[in-house]
Coordinates of C-alpha atoms and ligand atoms in Angstrom, one line a residue:
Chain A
X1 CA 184.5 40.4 158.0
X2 CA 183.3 36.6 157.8
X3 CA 182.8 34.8 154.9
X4 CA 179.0 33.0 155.1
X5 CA 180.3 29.4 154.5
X6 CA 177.5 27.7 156.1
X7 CA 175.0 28.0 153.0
X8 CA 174.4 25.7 151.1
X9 CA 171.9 27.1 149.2
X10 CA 172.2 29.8 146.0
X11 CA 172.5 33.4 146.8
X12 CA 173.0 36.0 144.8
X13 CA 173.0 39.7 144.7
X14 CA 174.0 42.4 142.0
X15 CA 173.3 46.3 141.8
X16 CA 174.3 48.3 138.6
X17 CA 172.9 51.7 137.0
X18 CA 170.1 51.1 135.2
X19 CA 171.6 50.7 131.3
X20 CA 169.1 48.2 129.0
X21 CA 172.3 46.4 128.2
X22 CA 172.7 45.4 131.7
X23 CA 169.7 43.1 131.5
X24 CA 170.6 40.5 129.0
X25 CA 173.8 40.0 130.6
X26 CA 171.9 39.3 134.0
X27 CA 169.5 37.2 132.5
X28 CA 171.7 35.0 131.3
X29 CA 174.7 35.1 133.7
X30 CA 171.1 33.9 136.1
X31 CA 170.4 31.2 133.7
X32 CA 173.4 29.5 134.6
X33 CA 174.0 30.5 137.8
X34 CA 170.2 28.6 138.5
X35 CA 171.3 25.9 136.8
X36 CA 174.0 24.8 138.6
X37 CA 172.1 25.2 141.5
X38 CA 168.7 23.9 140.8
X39 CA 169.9 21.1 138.6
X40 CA 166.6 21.8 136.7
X41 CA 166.8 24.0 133.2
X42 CA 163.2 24.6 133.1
X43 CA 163.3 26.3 136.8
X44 CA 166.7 28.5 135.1
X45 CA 164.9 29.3 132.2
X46 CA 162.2 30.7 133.7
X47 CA 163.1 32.7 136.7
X48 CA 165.4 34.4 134.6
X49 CA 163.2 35.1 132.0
X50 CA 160.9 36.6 135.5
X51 CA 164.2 38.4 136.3
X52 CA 164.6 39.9 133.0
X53 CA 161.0 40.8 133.1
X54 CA 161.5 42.5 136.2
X55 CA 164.9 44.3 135.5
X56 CA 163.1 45.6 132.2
X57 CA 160.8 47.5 134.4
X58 CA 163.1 48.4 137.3
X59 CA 165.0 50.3 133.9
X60 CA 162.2 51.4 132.1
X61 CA 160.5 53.2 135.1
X62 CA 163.6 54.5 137.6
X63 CA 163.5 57.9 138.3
X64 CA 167.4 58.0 139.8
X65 CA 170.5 55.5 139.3
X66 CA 170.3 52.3 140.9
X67 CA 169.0 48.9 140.4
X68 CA 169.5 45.7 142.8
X69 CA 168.4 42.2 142.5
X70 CA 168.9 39.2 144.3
X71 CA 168.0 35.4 144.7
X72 CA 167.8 33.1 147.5
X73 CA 167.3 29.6 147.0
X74 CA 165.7 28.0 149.4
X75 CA 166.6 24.4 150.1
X76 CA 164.2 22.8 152.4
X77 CA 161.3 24.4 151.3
X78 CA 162.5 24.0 147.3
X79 CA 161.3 27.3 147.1
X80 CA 163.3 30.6 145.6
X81 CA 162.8 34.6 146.1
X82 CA 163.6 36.8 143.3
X83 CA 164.2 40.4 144.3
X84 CA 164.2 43.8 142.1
X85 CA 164.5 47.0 143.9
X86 CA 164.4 50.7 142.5
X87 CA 164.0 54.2 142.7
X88 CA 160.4 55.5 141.0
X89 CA 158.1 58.2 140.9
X90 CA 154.8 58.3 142.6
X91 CA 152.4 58.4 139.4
X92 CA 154.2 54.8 138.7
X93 CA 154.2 53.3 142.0
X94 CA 150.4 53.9 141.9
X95 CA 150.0 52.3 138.7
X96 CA 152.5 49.2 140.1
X97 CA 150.3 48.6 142.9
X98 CA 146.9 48.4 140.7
X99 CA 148.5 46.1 138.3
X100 CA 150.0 43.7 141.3
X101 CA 146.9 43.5 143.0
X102 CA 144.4 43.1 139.6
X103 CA 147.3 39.9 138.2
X104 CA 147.4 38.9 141.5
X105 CA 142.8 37.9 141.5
X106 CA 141.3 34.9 138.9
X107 CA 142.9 32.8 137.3
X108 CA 147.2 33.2 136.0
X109 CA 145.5 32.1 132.6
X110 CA 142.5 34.2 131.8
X111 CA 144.5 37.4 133.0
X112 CA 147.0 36.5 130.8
X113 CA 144.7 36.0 127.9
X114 CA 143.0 39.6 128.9
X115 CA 146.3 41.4 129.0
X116 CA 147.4 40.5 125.7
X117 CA 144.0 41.6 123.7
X118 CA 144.4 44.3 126.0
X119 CA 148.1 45.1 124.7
X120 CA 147.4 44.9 121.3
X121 CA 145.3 47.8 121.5
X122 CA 148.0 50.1 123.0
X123 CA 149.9 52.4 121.8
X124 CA 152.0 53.7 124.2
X125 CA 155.6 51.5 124.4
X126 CA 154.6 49.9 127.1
X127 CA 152.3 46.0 127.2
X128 CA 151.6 45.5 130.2
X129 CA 152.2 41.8 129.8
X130 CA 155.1 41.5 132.0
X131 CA 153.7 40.4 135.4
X132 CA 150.7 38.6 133.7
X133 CA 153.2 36.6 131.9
X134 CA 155.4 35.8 134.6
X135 CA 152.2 34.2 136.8
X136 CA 150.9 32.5 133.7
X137 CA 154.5 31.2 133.1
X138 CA 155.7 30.0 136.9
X139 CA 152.6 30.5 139.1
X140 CA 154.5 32.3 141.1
X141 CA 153.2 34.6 144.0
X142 CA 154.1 38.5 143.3
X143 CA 154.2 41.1 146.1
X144 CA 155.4 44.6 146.3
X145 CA 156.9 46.2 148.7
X146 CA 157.4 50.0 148.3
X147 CA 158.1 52.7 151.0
X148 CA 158.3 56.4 149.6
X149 CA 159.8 56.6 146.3
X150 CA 161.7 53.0 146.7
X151 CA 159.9 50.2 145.2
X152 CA 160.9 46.1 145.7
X153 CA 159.0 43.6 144.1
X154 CA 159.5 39.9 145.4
X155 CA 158.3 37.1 143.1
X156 CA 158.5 33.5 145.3
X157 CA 158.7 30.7 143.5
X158 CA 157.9 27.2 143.9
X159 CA 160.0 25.2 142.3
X160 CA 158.1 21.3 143.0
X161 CA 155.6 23.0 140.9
X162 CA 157.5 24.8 138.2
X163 CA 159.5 20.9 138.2
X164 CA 156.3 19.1 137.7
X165 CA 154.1 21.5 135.4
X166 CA 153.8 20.3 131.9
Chain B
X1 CA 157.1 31.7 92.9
X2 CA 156.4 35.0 94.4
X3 CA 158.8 37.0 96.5
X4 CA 158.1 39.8 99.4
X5 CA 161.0 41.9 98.3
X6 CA 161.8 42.8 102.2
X7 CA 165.3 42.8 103.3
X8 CA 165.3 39.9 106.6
X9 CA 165.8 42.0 109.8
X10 CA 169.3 41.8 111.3
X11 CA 170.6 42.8 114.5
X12 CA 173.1 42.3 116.0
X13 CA 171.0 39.7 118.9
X14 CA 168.4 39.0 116.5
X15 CA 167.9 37.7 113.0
X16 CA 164.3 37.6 111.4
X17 CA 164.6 35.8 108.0
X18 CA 162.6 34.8 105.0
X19 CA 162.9 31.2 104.8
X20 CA 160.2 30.9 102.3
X21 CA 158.6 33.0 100.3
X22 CA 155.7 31.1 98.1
X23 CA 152.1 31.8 97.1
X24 CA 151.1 29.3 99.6
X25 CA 153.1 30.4 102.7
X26 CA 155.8 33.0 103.9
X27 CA 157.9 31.4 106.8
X28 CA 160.1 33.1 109.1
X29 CA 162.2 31.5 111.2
X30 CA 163.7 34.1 114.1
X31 CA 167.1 33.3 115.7
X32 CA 168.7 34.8 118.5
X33 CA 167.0 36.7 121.6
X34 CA 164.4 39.5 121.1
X35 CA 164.7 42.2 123.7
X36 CA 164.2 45.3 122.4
X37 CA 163.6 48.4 124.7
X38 CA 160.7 49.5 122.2
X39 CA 159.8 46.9 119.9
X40 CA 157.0 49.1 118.3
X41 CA 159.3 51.2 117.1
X42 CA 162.0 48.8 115.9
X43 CA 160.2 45.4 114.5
X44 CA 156.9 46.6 114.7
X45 CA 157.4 48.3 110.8
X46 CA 159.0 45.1 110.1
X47 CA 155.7 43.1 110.8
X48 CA 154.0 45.6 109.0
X49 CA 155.7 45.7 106.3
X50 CA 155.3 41.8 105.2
X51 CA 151.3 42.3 106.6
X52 CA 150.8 44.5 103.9
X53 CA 152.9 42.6 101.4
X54 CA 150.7 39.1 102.2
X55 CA 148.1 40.8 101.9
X56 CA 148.5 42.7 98.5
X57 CA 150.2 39.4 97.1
X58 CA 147.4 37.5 98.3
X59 CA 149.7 35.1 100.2
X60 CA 147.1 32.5 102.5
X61 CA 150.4 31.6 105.5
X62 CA 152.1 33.5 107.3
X63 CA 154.5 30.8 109.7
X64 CA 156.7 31.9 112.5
X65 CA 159.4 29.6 113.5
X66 CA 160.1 30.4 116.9
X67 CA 162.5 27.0 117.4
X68 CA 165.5 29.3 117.6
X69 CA 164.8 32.0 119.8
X70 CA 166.3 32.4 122.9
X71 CA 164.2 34.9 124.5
X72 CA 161.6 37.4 124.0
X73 CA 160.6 39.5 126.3
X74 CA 156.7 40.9 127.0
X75 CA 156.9 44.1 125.1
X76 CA 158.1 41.7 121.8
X77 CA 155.0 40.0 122.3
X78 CA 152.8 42.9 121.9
X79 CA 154.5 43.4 118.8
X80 CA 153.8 39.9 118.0
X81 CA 149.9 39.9 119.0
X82 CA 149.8 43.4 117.3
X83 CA 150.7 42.0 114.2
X84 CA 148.1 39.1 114.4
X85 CA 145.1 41.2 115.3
X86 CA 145.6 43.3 112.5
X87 CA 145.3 40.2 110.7
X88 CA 142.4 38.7 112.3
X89 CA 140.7 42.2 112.4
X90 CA 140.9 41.9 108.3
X91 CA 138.0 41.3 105.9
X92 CA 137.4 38.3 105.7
X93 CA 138.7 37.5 101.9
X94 CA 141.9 39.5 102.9
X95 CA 142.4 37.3 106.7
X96 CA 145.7 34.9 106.3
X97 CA 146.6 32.0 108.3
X98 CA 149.5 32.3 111.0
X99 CA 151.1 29.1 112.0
X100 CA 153.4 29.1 114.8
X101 CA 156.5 26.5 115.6
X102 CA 157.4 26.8 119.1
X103 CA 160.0 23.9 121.2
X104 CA 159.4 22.5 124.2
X105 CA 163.2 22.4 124.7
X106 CA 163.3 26.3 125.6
X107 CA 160.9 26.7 128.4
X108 CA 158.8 30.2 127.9
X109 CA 157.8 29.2 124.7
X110 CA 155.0 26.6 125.6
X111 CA 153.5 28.6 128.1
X112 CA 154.0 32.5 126.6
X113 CA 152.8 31.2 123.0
X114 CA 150.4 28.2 123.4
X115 CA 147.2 30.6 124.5
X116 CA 147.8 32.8 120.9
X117 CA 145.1 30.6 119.0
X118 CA 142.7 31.8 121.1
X119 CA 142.9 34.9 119.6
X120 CA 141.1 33.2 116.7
X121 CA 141.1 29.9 116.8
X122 CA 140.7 29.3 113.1
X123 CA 143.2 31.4 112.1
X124 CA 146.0 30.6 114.1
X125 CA 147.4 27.5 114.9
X126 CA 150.4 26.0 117.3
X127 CA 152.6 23.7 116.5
X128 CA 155.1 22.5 119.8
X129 CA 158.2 20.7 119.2
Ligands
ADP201 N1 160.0 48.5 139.0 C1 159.0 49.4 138.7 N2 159.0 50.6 139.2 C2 158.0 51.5 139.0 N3 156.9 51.2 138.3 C3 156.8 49.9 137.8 C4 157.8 49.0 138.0 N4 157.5 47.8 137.3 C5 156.3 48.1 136.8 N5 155.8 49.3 137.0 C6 154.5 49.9 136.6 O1 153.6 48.8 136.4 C7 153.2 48.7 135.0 C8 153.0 47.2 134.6 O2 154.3 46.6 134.3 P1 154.4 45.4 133.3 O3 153.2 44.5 133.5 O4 155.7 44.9 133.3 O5 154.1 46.2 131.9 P2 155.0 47.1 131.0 O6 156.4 47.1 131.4 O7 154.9 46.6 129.6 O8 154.4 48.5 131.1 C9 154.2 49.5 134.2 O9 153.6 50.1 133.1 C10 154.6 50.6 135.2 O10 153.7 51.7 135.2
MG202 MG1 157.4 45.2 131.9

């Protein structure tokens, strides 16, 4: 086995079982991690808070052990790929794919606005808040990913925008 | 002086407290990171408890001092819009104002909590720091 010395961009990857506790610890173990390697708070603040959004869910809705992120900093492009893969059941994965595509149409703001008088109307636990809030927040570009029952979300980031957004 | 007679809610990532408790305004400030798995069912009552204390003590301000919270994730937010449109769904005698502080230093906060007054933009207001 090699070690991969020749990057010298961020990478990281972690998997654990999916326990709630897990999250926070990720979020802000990420937090760091991005600052150090963007140089740039408001970029670590925010992709972890997408990364804790996305761990919630990968928790919330697994149907079997397992949960796996990872980040990749890309230097050259100053862009950044967040990764959260899972295990989940059909019914959800159907529901996943609707709510990507319908965040993904008009504008990050007016969705946003829609999902939360939307989610104060609900009374099930969940908000349905999460992936509005993390394209309002970063304008980043969501996409799924899922073959059979295993689901990956990728949320790319780019971070000359996130740097420069008031 | 009036006082809400709720307990501040204490955990052991979060602390919601009653920094002020007047006639005139009831302020909160909320410290620590708030990342419930089920919100509704854990600070949901909370919010409901001092809705229906404003209201029956006829307080006009509810403000939320959010300049020490780490993090809140979306399901928290619900909570927190919840809370508001019961407000804003009120009578209109019984409506109260909510006034939110948020920092620019921690980064979600701008963007997650600036597009609340448009809930109802004369009941709510934003305050960034
Ligand atoms: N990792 C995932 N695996 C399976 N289903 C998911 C996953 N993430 C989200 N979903 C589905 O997409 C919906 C929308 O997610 P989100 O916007 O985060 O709202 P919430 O978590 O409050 O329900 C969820 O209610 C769930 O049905
Ligand atoms: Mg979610």
């Amino acid at each position: 086995m090699k070690l991969q010395k020749s990057l010298n961009s961020g990478f990281v990857e972690l998997i654990f079982g999916p326990r709630w506790t897990y999250i926070a610890a990720v979020r802000n173990f990420l937090q760091k991690f991005l600052f150090v390697t963007l140089e740039d708070v408001k970029s670590a603040d925010l992709i972890s808070m997408a990364a804790s959004e996305l761990l919630e869910n990968a928790i919330k809705y697994a149907s079997e052990e397992g949960t796996k992120i990872s980040v990749k900093h890309f230097k050259e492009d100053d862009t950044l790929d967040l990764a959260v893969e899972n295990y989940s059941f059909s019914d959800n994965i159907k529901i996943l794919k609707e709510e990507i595509e319908k965040v993904n149409i008009g504008s990050p703001e007016e969705m946003y606005l829609f999902k939360m008088q939307e989610a104060a109307l609900r009374t099930d636990g969940g908000s349905q808040l999460g992936f509005a809030r993390i394209r309002y927040e970063t304008c980043a570009n969501i996409k799924l990913d899922a073959t059979s029952d295993l689901v990956k979300i990728v949320v790319s980031f780019d971070l000359t925008k996130i740097r420069g957004r008031k | 002086m009036t006082t809400l007679d709720i307990k501040n809610f204490i955990t052991d990532k979060v602390k919601i407290e009653f920094i002020e408790e007047t006639i005139e305004k009831v302020k909160l400030d909320f410290i620590g990171e708030l990342d419930f798995e089920n919100p509704e069912s854990v600070v949901f009552p909370f919010f409901n408890e001092i809705h229906n204390k404003v209201i029956s003590n006829k307080v006009k301000c509810v403000e939320v001092d959010f300049t020490k919270l780490e993090f809140l994730n979306s399901s928290g937010l619900k909570t927190l819009i919840k809370w508001i449109k019961t407000d804003i769904t009120l009578p209109e005698d019984n409506r109260y104002k909510f006034k939110i502080i948020a920092t620019s230093k921690i980064h979600w906060q701008e963007n997650a909590l600036k597009v609340l007054p448009m809930l109802s933009p004369l009941l709510i207001e934003i305050k960034i720091i």
